[in-house]
């Protein structure tokens, strides 16, 4: 399990709700987030860190995307 | 109805946060230590494995390394710890609005009213413990009791990641067998006095006649007797009620020993400047200045003097502190740490006797307030006295470095 920092395209609603739309993987490709299943504060025990955890479906695969104090990372 | 108080204590706080961010250190002994370069090299926190090796908070790095040569030493990251402290407080505030912080990693919660909705104290404590572990990745010990002192004892009783309930029915069984030092406000000196009089446990303290304790410890004797018998009724107050500031002070352990008055005056100016800034920020003026001096052998003295006029001017605080320092220190030994504290505080617009210097003083106040604005906008060192350029090795910024302030139980 490792931690990969990524660039994220996200949407901030006028109510202040943060929703990630897509992210750029290390190979430079942009991956759309199909669905956000859960949004919760959580610790990333295996990769190390803590933040708002978005459980996302990306191309049929579940990934944990964390927003940790202004930075985004994936626990993979 | 009896109160339900929780005391939540984040376990090995700094070290736990560091280990969370560095999973590779999971099975290694870790200690978060101050920077040894400016002589701040003491253990600030250690993890559970380092604890097994006997590493203790407050000891020097070399002592810790002697006990545990494989100890991983990390530098502190205060902004991160403050963030975690705030996150923990956000969780607590979802159970009650009566949350009183006691330092960066401890809080009291009065959940008496919440028990009607959320279940008893034990249930709330377990829920908080699990949420902290899941959401923050660190562990917490929770003490549940009917007063603040026993709640704190409960959180210390079993660690880490545990809940201890001390009720009116079981407190004698749990608390009374503990040594007196486990009670809040029984420090090494009080413990020594109590042991000298044959009082070794909290139970013995509770059963000693209060008049006898008063004779030994003065008014503290009565307070500790109240604590030991579970009669403490201090309310849990949210920080908004913490308006009654009794003093503002800063101290520095300097990167090198201070060997003469010139060195000391340099450091005193830094301290006076930061204390004055903090006074102005709180719209307070002081009438008494205390100077604290500690030498290389860790012997310390505190001396204080009254000012003739109310002030929050750095130059006046500096002048008085130099006066106190020169009267009380002869440099038979070199100075390791220095501190200035402004006490007897009053509001900045308090009436005071006018004198011939009044208008001059108004000008100086306006000048120092302008400096505050500049520093707030462009950083602490955007404007500085020329004196600060003379000895860069002693330069320090207490305003930004000392961001975690101790809290008193008796407000």
Short mmCIF file of C-alpha atoms in Angstrom, two decimals:
data_model
loop_
_atom_site.label_atom_id
_atom_site.label_comp_id
_atom_site.label_asym_id
_atom_site.label_seq_id
_atom_site.Cartn_x
_atom_site.Cartn_y
_atom_site.Cartn_z
CA UNK A 1 0.00 0.00 0.00
CA UNK A 2 1.47 3.37 -0.96
CA UNK A 3 0.57 7.02 -1.10
CA UNK A 4 0.47 8.79 -4.47
CA UNK A 5 -0.08 12.52 -4.55
CA UNK A 6 -2.20 13.55 -7.52
CA UNK A 7 -3.59 16.66 -9.21
CA UNK A 8 -7.34 16.76 -8.83
CA UNK A 9 -10.05 18.66 -10.64
CA UNK A 10 -12.69 19.39 -8.04
CA UNK A 11 -15.88 21.35 -7.70
CA UNK A 12 -16.58 23.74 -4.84
CA UNK A 13 -20.29 24.43 -4.58
CA UNK A 14 -21.59 27.76 -3.37
CA UNK A 15 -22.42 25.99 -0.08
CA UNK A 16 -18.75 25.08 0.32
CA UNK A 17 -19.18 21.40 -0.55
CA UNK A 18 -16.04 19.92 -2.11
CA UNK A 19 -16.51 17.23 -4.78
CA UNK A 20 -13.61 15.74 -6.77
CA UNK A 21 -14.43 15.30 -10.47
CA UNK A 22 -11.28 13.70 -11.91
CA UNK A 23 -7.58 13.24 -11.16
CA UNK A 24 -4.36 13.05 -13.13
CA UNK A 25 -2.50 9.77 -12.59
CA UNK A 26 1.33 9.58 -12.60
CA UNK A 27 1.31 8.52 -16.27
CA UNK A 28 -0.31 11.88 -17.13
CA UNK A 29 -3.70 10.41 -17.98
CA UNK A 30 -6.82 11.98 -16.54
CA UNK A 31 -9.28 9.63 -14.89
CA UNK A 32 -12.89 10.62 -14.35
CA UNK A 33 -14.49 9.74 -11.05
CA UNK A 34 -17.68 7.84 -11.91
CA UNK A 35 -19.25 7.89 -8.50
CA UNK A 36 -18.47 8.96 -4.95
CA UNK A 37 -19.72 6.24 -2.63
CA UNK A 38 -18.74 7.75 0.69
CA UNK A 39 -17.25 10.98 2.03
CA UNK A 40 -15.91 10.84 5.57
CA UNK A 41 -13.05 11.99 7.77
CA UNK A 42 -10.69 9.04 8.06
CA UNK A 43 -7.12 7.99 8.70
CA UNK A 44 -5.05 6.43 5.93
CA UNK A 45 -3.42 3.81 8.16
CA UNK A 46 -1.60 1.95 5.43
CA UNK A 47 -0.40 4.82 3.26
CA UNK A 48 -0.01 7.26 6.15
CA UNK A 49 -2.00 10.43 6.63
CA UNK A 50 -5.42 11.70 7.47
CA UNK A 51 -8.09 13.76 5.76
CA UNK A 52 -11.45 13.71 4.09
CA UNK A 53 -11.67 10.30 2.46
CA UNK A 54 -13.66 9.98 -0.76
CA UNK A 55 -14.44 6.36 -1.63
CA UNK A 56 -14.68 6.63 -5.39
CA UNK A 57 -15.54 4.33 -8.29
CA UNK A 58 -13.11 4.83 -11.17
CA UNK A 59 -13.53 2.56 -14.22
CA UNK A 60 -15.36 0.04 -12.05
CA UNK A 61 -12.63 0.02 -9.45
CA UNK A 62 -12.88 1.35 -5.91
CA UNK A 63 -10.19 3.83 -4.86
CA UNK A 64 -9.66 5.87 -1.72
CA UNK A 65 -8.94 9.50 -2.52
CA UNK A 66 -7.87 11.66 0.45
CA UNK A 67 -7.97 15.43 0.81
CA UNK A 68 -5.33 16.12 3.45
CA UNK A 69 -4.87 19.77 4.38
CA UNK A 70 -4.90 21.11 0.82
CA UNK A 71 -3.21 18.10 -0.82
CA UNK A 72 -4.83 15.15 -2.57
CA UNK A 73 -3.49 11.62 -2.45
CA UNK A 74 -4.57 8.15 -3.42
CA UNK A 75 -4.08 5.16 -1.17
CA UNK A 76 -3.24 2.31 -3.52
CA UNK B 1 -28.74 14.54 39.12
CA UNK B 2 -25.08 13.65 39.22
CA UNK B 3 -22.90 15.18 36.49
CA UNK B 4 -21.32 13.08 33.74
CA UNK B 5 -17.85 14.38 32.92
CA UNK B 6 -15.48 12.90 30.35
CA UNK B 7 -11.77 13.58 30.19
CA UNK B 8 -10.28 12.70 26.81
CA UNK B 9 -6.50 12.42 26.61
CA UNK B 10 -4.92 11.74 23.21
CA UNK B 11 -2.24 9.08 23.78
CA UNK B 12 1.41 9.93 23.03
CA UNK B 13 -0.03 12.73 20.96
CA UNK B 14 2.92 14.15 18.97
CA UNK B 15 4.49 10.73 18.44
CA UNK B 16 1.18 9.14 17.39
CA UNK B 17 0.57 11.81 14.76
CA UNK B 18 4.10 11.42 13.43
CA UNK B 19 3.75 7.62 13.27
CA UNK B 20 0.44 7.99 11.42
CA UNK B 21 2.16 10.03 8.73
CA UNK B 22 5.12 7.64 8.54
CA UNK B 23 3.78 4.07 8.53
CA UNK B 24 7.35 2.80 8.03
CA UNK B 25 7.99 3.71 11.71
CA UNK B 26 5.12 1.58 12.95
CA UNK B 27 7.23 -0.99 14.80
CA UNK B 28 10.12 1.27 15.76
CA UNK B 29 10.74 3.28 18.93
CA UNK B 30 10.03 6.91 18.08
CA UNK B 31 10.49 10.13 20.03
CA UNK B 32 9.58 13.66 19.02
CA UNK B 33 12.30 15.94 20.35
CA UNK B 34 13.12 19.62 20.34
CA UNK B 35 15.98 20.90 18.25
CA UNK B 36 19.34 20.20 19.98
CA UNK B 37 21.08 23.06 18.09
CA UNK B 38 19.41 25.86 20.07
CA UNK B 39 19.64 23.63 23.20
CA UNK B 40 15.98 22.58 23.11
CA UNK B 41 16.95 18.92 22.78
CA UNK B 42 14.54 17.18 25.12
CA UNK B 43 12.00 14.43 24.51
CA UNK B 44 8.60 16.03 23.95
CA UNK B 45 6.70 12.79 23.28
CA UNK B 46 7.45 9.13 22.68
CA UNK B 47 5.52 6.22 21.28
CA UNK B 48 4.53 3.04 23.12
CA UNK B 49 7.63 1.09 22.02
CA UNK B 50 10.00 3.82 23.20
CA UNK B 51 8.09 3.84 26.50
CA UNK B 52 8.92 0.15 26.98
CA UNK B 53 12.61 1.06 26.72
CA UNK B 54 12.08 3.55 29.54
CA UNK B 55 12.30 6.73 27.44
CA UNK B 56 10.65 9.54 29.37
CA UNK B 57 9.16 12.86 28.37
CA UNK B 58 11.39 15.75 29.44
CA UNK B 59 14.71 13.92 29.43
CA UNK B 60 17.61 14.97 27.23
CA UNK B 61 18.08 13.28 23.84
CA UNK B 62 21.41 11.75 24.90
CA UNK B 63 19.75 10.17 27.94
CA UNK B 64 16.98 8.73 25.77
CA UNK B 65 19.53 7.38 23.26
CA UNK B 66 21.44 5.73 26.08
CA UNK B 67 18.31 3.78 27.05
CA UNK B 68 17.30 3.04 23.47
CA UNK B 69 20.10 3.35 20.87
CA UNK B 70 17.71 2.60 17.97
CA UNK B 71 15.40 5.42 18.91
CA UNK B 72 14.11 7.33 15.86
CA UNK B 73 14.24 11.04 16.66
CA UNK B 74 11.86 13.37 14.87
CA UNK B 75 11.49 17.13 14.89
CA UNK B 76 8.13 18.49 16.05
CA UNK B 77 5.57 19.76 13.54
CA UNK B 78 3.33 21.99 15.66
CA UNK B 79 0.94 23.17 12.91
CA UNK B 80 0.08 19.51 12.21
CA UNK B 81 -0.50 18.77 15.90
CA UNK B 82 -2.70 21.84 16.24
CA UNK B 83 -4.73 20.63 13.28
CA UNK B 84 -5.26 17.23 14.90
CA UNK B 85 -6.13 18.86 18.21
CA UNK B 86 -8.77 20.96 16.45
CA UNK B 87 -10.15 17.91 14.63
CA UNK B 88 -10.46 16.02 17.92
CA UNK B 89 -12.25 18.99 19.47
CA UNK B 90 -14.64 19.04 16.51
CA UNK B 91 -15.55 15.42 17.27
CA UNK B 92 -16.03 16.20 20.98
CA UNK B 93 -18.25 19.17 20.16
CA UNK B 94 -20.67 16.85 18.37
CA UNK B 95 -21.51 15.35 21.79
CA UNK B 96 -21.73 18.51 23.88
CA UNK B 97 -21.12 22.24 23.64
CA UNK B 98 -19.34 22.12 27.01
CA UNK B 99 -15.83 21.24 25.85
CA UNK B 100 -12.95 22.65 27.86
CA UNK B 101 -9.44 22.17 26.45
CA UNK B 102 -6.64 21.57 28.96
CA UNK B 103 -3.57 21.77 26.78
CA UNK B 104 -3.23 20.65 23.19
CA UNK B 105 -4.16 16.99 23.73
CA UNK B 106 -6.62 16.98 26.61
CA UNK B 107 -10.23 18.07 26.97
CA UNK B 108 -13.01 17.85 29.52
CA UNK B 109 -16.53 17.29 28.26
CA UNK B 110 -19.67 17.74 30.31
CA UNK B 111 -22.12 15.33 28.66
CA UNK B 112 -24.73 15.35 31.45
CA UNK B 113 -27.47 16.68 29.19
CA UNK B 114 -26.42 14.57 26.18
CA UNK B 115 -26.86 11.30 28.10
CA UNK B 116 -30.64 11.62 27.69
CA UNK B 117 -30.22 11.42 23.91
CA UNK B 118 -27.01 9.47 23.35
CA UNK B 119 -26.84 6.96 26.19
CA UNK B 120 -24.77 6.93 29.36
CA UNK B 121 -21.24 8.28 29.84
CA UNK B 122 -19.59 4.94 29.15
CA UNK B 123 -21.41 4.58 25.81
CA UNK B 124 -20.48 8.11 24.72
CA UNK B 125 -16.87 7.51 25.80
CA UNK B 126 -16.58 4.32 23.73
CA UNK B 127 -18.14 6.04 20.72
CA UNK B 128 -15.69 8.96 20.95
CA UNK B 129 -12.76 6.56 21.38
CA UNK B 130 -13.71 4.59 18.27
CA UNK B 131 -14.35 7.72 16.19
CA UNK B 132 -10.98 9.24 17.13
CA UNK B 133 -9.26 6.00 16.14
CA UNK B 134 -11.09 5.71 12.83
CA UNK B 135 -11.21 9.36 11.77
CA UNK B 136 -7.88 10.62 13.13
CA UNK B 137 -5.83 7.43 13.24
CA UNK B 138 -4.65 8.00 16.81
CA UNK B 139 -5.86 6.62 20.11
CA UNK B 140 -7.46 8.29 23.09
CA UNK B 141 -7.94 7.35 26.74
CA UNK B 142 -11.21 8.46 28.24
CA UNK B 143 -12.05 8.85 31.90
CA UNK B 144 -15.74 8.98 32.83
CA UNK B 145 -16.75 10.31 36.21
CA UNK B 146 -18.97 12.72 38.12
CA UNK B 147 -16.27 15.38 38.61
CA UNK B 148 -13.36 16.73 36.57
CA UNK B 149 -10.57 15.50 38.84
CA UNK B 150 -11.70 11.86 38.85
CA UNK B 151 -12.40 12.02 35.10
CA UNK B 152 -8.77 13.04 34.59
CA UNK B 153 -7.59 10.28 36.91
CA UNK B 154 -9.70 7.86 34.88
CA UNK B 155 -8.04 8.83 31.61
CA UNK B 156 -4.61 8.31 33.20
CA UNK B 157 -5.64 5.02 34.83
CA UNK B 158 -5.59 2.83 31.75
CA UNK B 159 -3.63 3.70 28.59
CA UNK B 160 -3.65 3.63 25.61
CA UNK B 161 -7.02 3.35 23.87
CA UNK B 162 -9.12 2.68 26.97
CA UNK B 163 -12.18 3.84 28.86
CA UNK B 164 -12.27 3.94 32.67
CA UNK B 165 -15.43 4.71 34.59
CA UNK B 166 -15.03 6.10 38.11
CA UNK B 167 -18.41 6.34 39.78
CA UNK B 168 -19.58 7.27 43.27
CA UNK B 169 -19.80 3.53 43.95
CA UNK B 170 -16.34 2.42 42.81
CA UNK B 171 -14.11 5.46 43.37
CA UNK B 172 -12.71 4.21 46.67
CA UNK B 173 -11.74 0.94 45.06
CA UNK B 174 -10.08 2.55 41.99
CA UNK B 175 -8.78 5.91 43.15
CA UNK B 176 -7.87 5.44 46.77
CA UNK B 177 -5.21 2.82 46.15
CA UNK B 178 -3.32 5.10 43.71
CA UNK B 179 -0.26 7.03 44.84
CA UNK B 180 -0.88 10.68 45.75
CA UNK B 181 1.21 11.84 42.81
CA UNK B 182 -1.53 10.68 40.42
CA UNK B 183 -3.84 13.37 41.75
CA UNK B 184 -4.07 16.66 39.82
CA UNK B 185 -1.79 19.33 41.31
CA UNK B 186 0.31 16.94 43.39
CA UNK B 187 3.74 17.67 41.98
CA UNK B 188 7.07 16.25 43.16
CA UNK B 189 7.45 18.81 45.96
CA UNK B 190 3.92 18.30 47.37
CA UNK B 191 4.32 14.53 47.04
CA UNK B 192 7.55 14.71 49.03
CA UNK B 193 5.85 16.70 51.81
CA UNK B 194 2.91 14.29 51.94
CA UNK B 195 5.11 11.21 52.01
CA UNK B 196 7.14 12.81 54.80
CA UNK B 197 3.89 12.92 56.80
CA UNK B 198 3.09 9.29 55.97
CA UNK B 199 0.49 10.06 53.28
CA UNK B 200 1.32 7.83 50.33
CA UNK B 201 -2.01 7.08 48.66
CA UNK B 202 -5.02 9.12 47.58
CA UNK B 203 -7.08 7.14 50.10
CA UNK B 204 -4.78 8.15 52.96
CA UNK B 205 -4.99 11.76 51.77
CA UNK B 206 -8.80 11.58 51.70
CA UNK B 207 -8.95 10.15 55.23
CA UNK B 208 -6.51 12.64 56.75
CA UNK B 209 -8.27 15.42 58.71
CA UNK B 210 -8.50 18.50 56.52
CA UNK B 211 -7.17 20.76 59.31
CA UNK B 212 -3.99 18.68 59.45
CA UNK B 213 -3.53 18.97 55.67
CA UNK B 214 -4.03 22.73 55.89
CA UNK B 215 -1.22 22.87 58.42
CA UNK B 216 1.11 20.98 56.07
CA UNK B 217 0.19 22.53 52.72
CA UNK B 218 -1.79 25.68 53.50
CA UNK B 219 -4.89 26.29 51.36
CA UNK B 220 -3.70 23.59 48.93
CA UNK B 221 -4.24 21.05 51.69
CA UNK B 222 -7.97 21.71 51.64
CA UNK B 223 -8.14 21.69 47.83
CA UNK B 224 -6.35 18.35 47.60
CA UNK B 225 -8.57 16.88 50.34
CA UNK B 226 -11.62 17.95 48.29
CA UNK B 227 -10.08 16.38 45.17
CA UNK B 228 -9.28 13.09 46.95
CA UNK B 229 -12.80 12.76 48.33
CA UNK B 230 -14.44 13.38 44.97
CA UNK B 231 -16.05 16.60 46.17
CA UNK B 232 -14.71 18.82 43.37
CA UNK B 233 -17.54 20.80 41.78
CA UNK B 234 -15.54 22.84 39.25
CA UNK B 235 -17.70 23.28 36.14
CA UNK B 236 -16.58 22.44 32.60
CA UNK B 237 -16.28 25.79 30.90
CA UNK B 238 -15.88 26.26 27.16
CA UNK B 239 -12.94 28.49 26.11
CA UNK B 240 -15.22 31.50 25.63
CA UNK B 241 -15.34 31.83 29.40
CA UNK B 242 -11.57 31.99 29.59
CA UNK B 243 -11.52 35.77 29.59
CA UNK B 244 -9.74 36.32 32.85
CA UNK B 245 -6.10 36.40 31.74
CA UNK B 246 -3.87 36.74 34.81
CA UNK B 247 -0.54 37.25 33.10
CA UNK B 248 1.23 37.22 29.76
CA UNK B 249 4.77 35.96 29.53
CA UNK B 250 7.42 34.47 27.28
CA UNK B 251 10.64 32.66 28.03
CA UNK B 252 13.52 31.44 25.88
CA UNK B 253 16.23 28.85 26.32
CA UNK B 254 18.90 30.59 24.31
CA UNK B 255 21.00 28.80 21.65
CA UNK B 256 24.15 29.63 23.64
CA UNK B 257 24.80 30.60 27.25
CA UNK B 258 24.42 34.28 28.14
CA UNK B 259 27.72 35.38 29.61
CA UNK B 260 27.32 39.10 30.23
CA UNK B 261 24.76 41.87 30.65
CA UNK B 262 24.95 42.77 26.97
CA UNK B 263 23.80 39.26 26.01
CA UNK B 264 21.07 39.31 28.63
CA UNK B 265 19.79 42.71 27.52
CA UNK B 266 19.58 41.50 23.94
CA UNK B 267 17.39 38.54 24.95
CA UNK B 268 15.37 40.67 27.37
CA UNK B 269 14.55 43.05 24.52
CA UNK B 270 13.30 40.19 22.35
CA UNK B 271 11.13 38.98 25.23
CA UNK B 272 9.86 42.45 26.19
CA UNK B 273 8.97 43.12 22.59
CA UNK B 274 6.98 39.90 22.27
CA UNK B 275 5.22 40.33 25.64
CA UNK B 276 4.29 43.91 24.72
CA UNK B 277 2.92 42.78 21.37
CA UNK B 278 0.80 40.10 23.03
CA UNK B 279 -0.48 42.61 25.61
CA UNK B 280 -1.54 45.02 22.86
CA UNK B 281 -3.21 42.19 20.98
CA UNK B 282 -5.35 41.48 24.07
CA UNK B 283 -5.92 45.22 24.73
CA UNK B 284 -4.34 44.90 28.16
CA UNK B 285 -1.80 46.88 30.14
CA UNK B 286 0.31 45.62 33.03
CA UNK B 287 1.54 47.08 36.29
CA UNK B 288 3.99 44.39 37.39
CA UNK B 289 6.94 42.82 35.62
CA UNK B 290 8.40 39.46 36.59
CA UNK B 291 11.78 38.26 35.37
CA UNK B 292 12.65 34.59 35.48
CA UNK B 293 16.31 33.53 35.22
CA UNK B 294 17.70 30.00 34.97
CA UNK B 295 21.41 29.28 34.97
CA UNK B 296 23.47 26.51 33.41
CA UNK B 297 22.99 24.34 36.51
CA UNK B 298 19.20 24.61 36.09
CA UNK B 299 18.92 26.76 39.21
CA UNK B 300 16.24 29.37 38.71
CA UNK B 301 14.95 32.52 40.38
CA UNK B 302 11.94 34.75 39.77
CA UNK B 303 11.89 38.41 40.81
CA UNK B 304 9.21 41.01 40.28
CA UNK B 305 8.70 44.75 40.59
CA UNK B 306 5.86 47.21 40.16
CA UNK B 307 5.83 49.81 37.40
CA UNK B 308 5.01 53.42 38.19
CA UNK B 309 2.57 53.62 35.23
CA UNK B 310 0.36 51.16 33.35
CA UNK B 311 2.03 50.09 30.15
CA UNK B 312 2.10 47.88 27.12
CA UNK B 313 5.16 49.52 25.64
CA UNK B 314 8.09 47.23 24.81
CA UNK B 315 10.64 49.87 25.82
CA UNK B 316 9.12 50.33 29.30
CA UNK B 317 8.82 46.59 29.92
CA UNK B 318 12.41 46.20 28.71
CA UNK B 319 13.68 49.02 30.95
CA UNK B 320 12.04 47.53 34.03
CA UNK B 321 13.15 43.98 33.28
CA UNK B 322 16.77 45.09 32.78
CA UNK B 323 16.56 46.93 36.11
CA UNK B 324 15.28 43.76 37.82
CA UNK B 325 17.87 41.60 36.09
CA UNK B 326 20.80 43.83 37.03
CA UNK B 327 19.65 43.99 40.67
CA UNK B 328 19.37 40.23 40.99
CA UNK B 329 22.04 38.63 38.83
CA UNK B 330 25.80 38.89 39.08
CA UNK B 331 26.91 36.37 36.40
CA UNK B 332 28.67 34.08 38.85
CA UNK B 333 27.11 31.43 36.62
CA UNK B 334 26.01 31.86 33.02
CA UNK B 335 22.36 32.16 32.08
CA UNK B 336 20.64 29.37 30.14
CA UNK B 337 17.04 30.59 30.01
CA UNK B 338 15.34 33.92 30.51
CA UNK B 339 11.68 34.87 30.82
CA UNK B 340 9.55 37.97 31.25
CA UNK B 341 5.98 37.94 32.51
CA UNK B 342 3.60 40.90 32.70
CA UNK B 343 1.04 40.59 35.51
CA UNK B 344 -1.60 42.65 37.34
CA UNK B 345 -3.33 43.27 34.06
CA UNK B 346 -6.00 45.86 33.40
CA UNK B 347 -7.90 46.97 30.28
CA UNK B 348 -5.97 49.32 28.01
CA UNK B 349 -8.44 52.20 28.60
CA UNK B 350 -8.28 51.97 32.39
CA UNK B 351 -8.17 55.40 34.07
CA UNK B 352 -4.73 56.44 35.23
CA UNK B 353 -2.96 59.39 36.73
CA UNK B 354 -1.80 61.86 34.07
CA UNK B 355 1.76 63.09 34.17
CA UNK B 356 3.96 65.38 32.09
CA UNK B 357 5.06 62.55 29.85
CA UNK B 358 1.52 61.63 28.88
CA UNK B 359 1.61 63.00 25.33
CA UNK B 360 5.06 61.58 24.71
CA UNK B 361 3.77 58.21 25.87
CA UNK B 362 0.72 58.44 23.59
CA UNK B 363 3.07 59.00 20.65
CA UNK B 364 5.15 55.97 21.60
CA UNK B 365 2.03 53.82 21.94
CA UNK B 366 0.88 54.85 18.52
CA UNK B 367 4.36 54.08 17.14
CA UNK B 368 4.41 50.56 18.62
CA UNK B 369 0.85 49.90 17.41
CA UNK B 370 1.97 50.87 13.91
CA UNK B 371 4.82 48.37 14.25
CA UNK B 372 2.25 45.72 15.18
CA UNK B 373 0.27 46.43 12.01
CA UNK B 374 3.39 46.22 9.86
CA UNK B 375 4.46 42.94 11.48
CA UNK B 376 1.00 41.46 11.10
CA UNK B 377 0.99 42.29 7.40
CA UNK B 378 4.60 41.67 6.40
CA UNK B 379 6.02 39.30 9.01
CA UNK B 380 7.63 39.60 12.43
CA UNK B 381 11.02 40.73 11.16
CA UNK B 382 9.92 43.27 8.53
CA UNK B 383 10.79 46.02 11.02
CA UNK B 384 13.16 45.37 13.87
CA UNK B 385 15.40 47.26 16.25
CA UNK B 386 19.00 47.67 15.01
CA UNK B 387 20.01 45.80 18.18
CA UNK B 388 18.66 42.59 16.61
CA UNK B 389 21.32 42.78 13.91
CA UNK B 390 24.19 42.69 16.40
CA UNK B 391 23.87 39.11 17.67
CA UNK B 392 22.11 36.89 15.13
CA UNK B 393 23.09 33.77 17.11
CA UNK B 394 20.68 34.77 19.88
CA UNK B 395 17.84 35.84 17.63
CA UNK B 396 14.48 34.21 18.27
CA UNK B 397 10.80 34.80 17.56
CA UNK B 398 8.77 33.90 20.64
CA UNK B 399 5.55 35.31 19.16
CA UNK B 400 5.41 32.64 16.45
CA UNK B 401 7.34 29.87 18.24
CA UNK B 402 5.37 29.77 21.50
CA UNK B 403 1.94 29.08 20.12
CA UNK B 404 0.81 26.51 22.66
CA UNK B 405 0.05 28.12 25.99
CA UNK B 406 -0.41 26.30 29.30
CA UNK B 407 -3.85 26.39 30.83
CA UNK B 408 -4.66 26.63 34.52
CA UNK B 409 -7.31 24.44 36.15
CA UNK B 410 -8.31 27.32 38.44
CA UNK B 411 -9.57 30.09 36.19
#
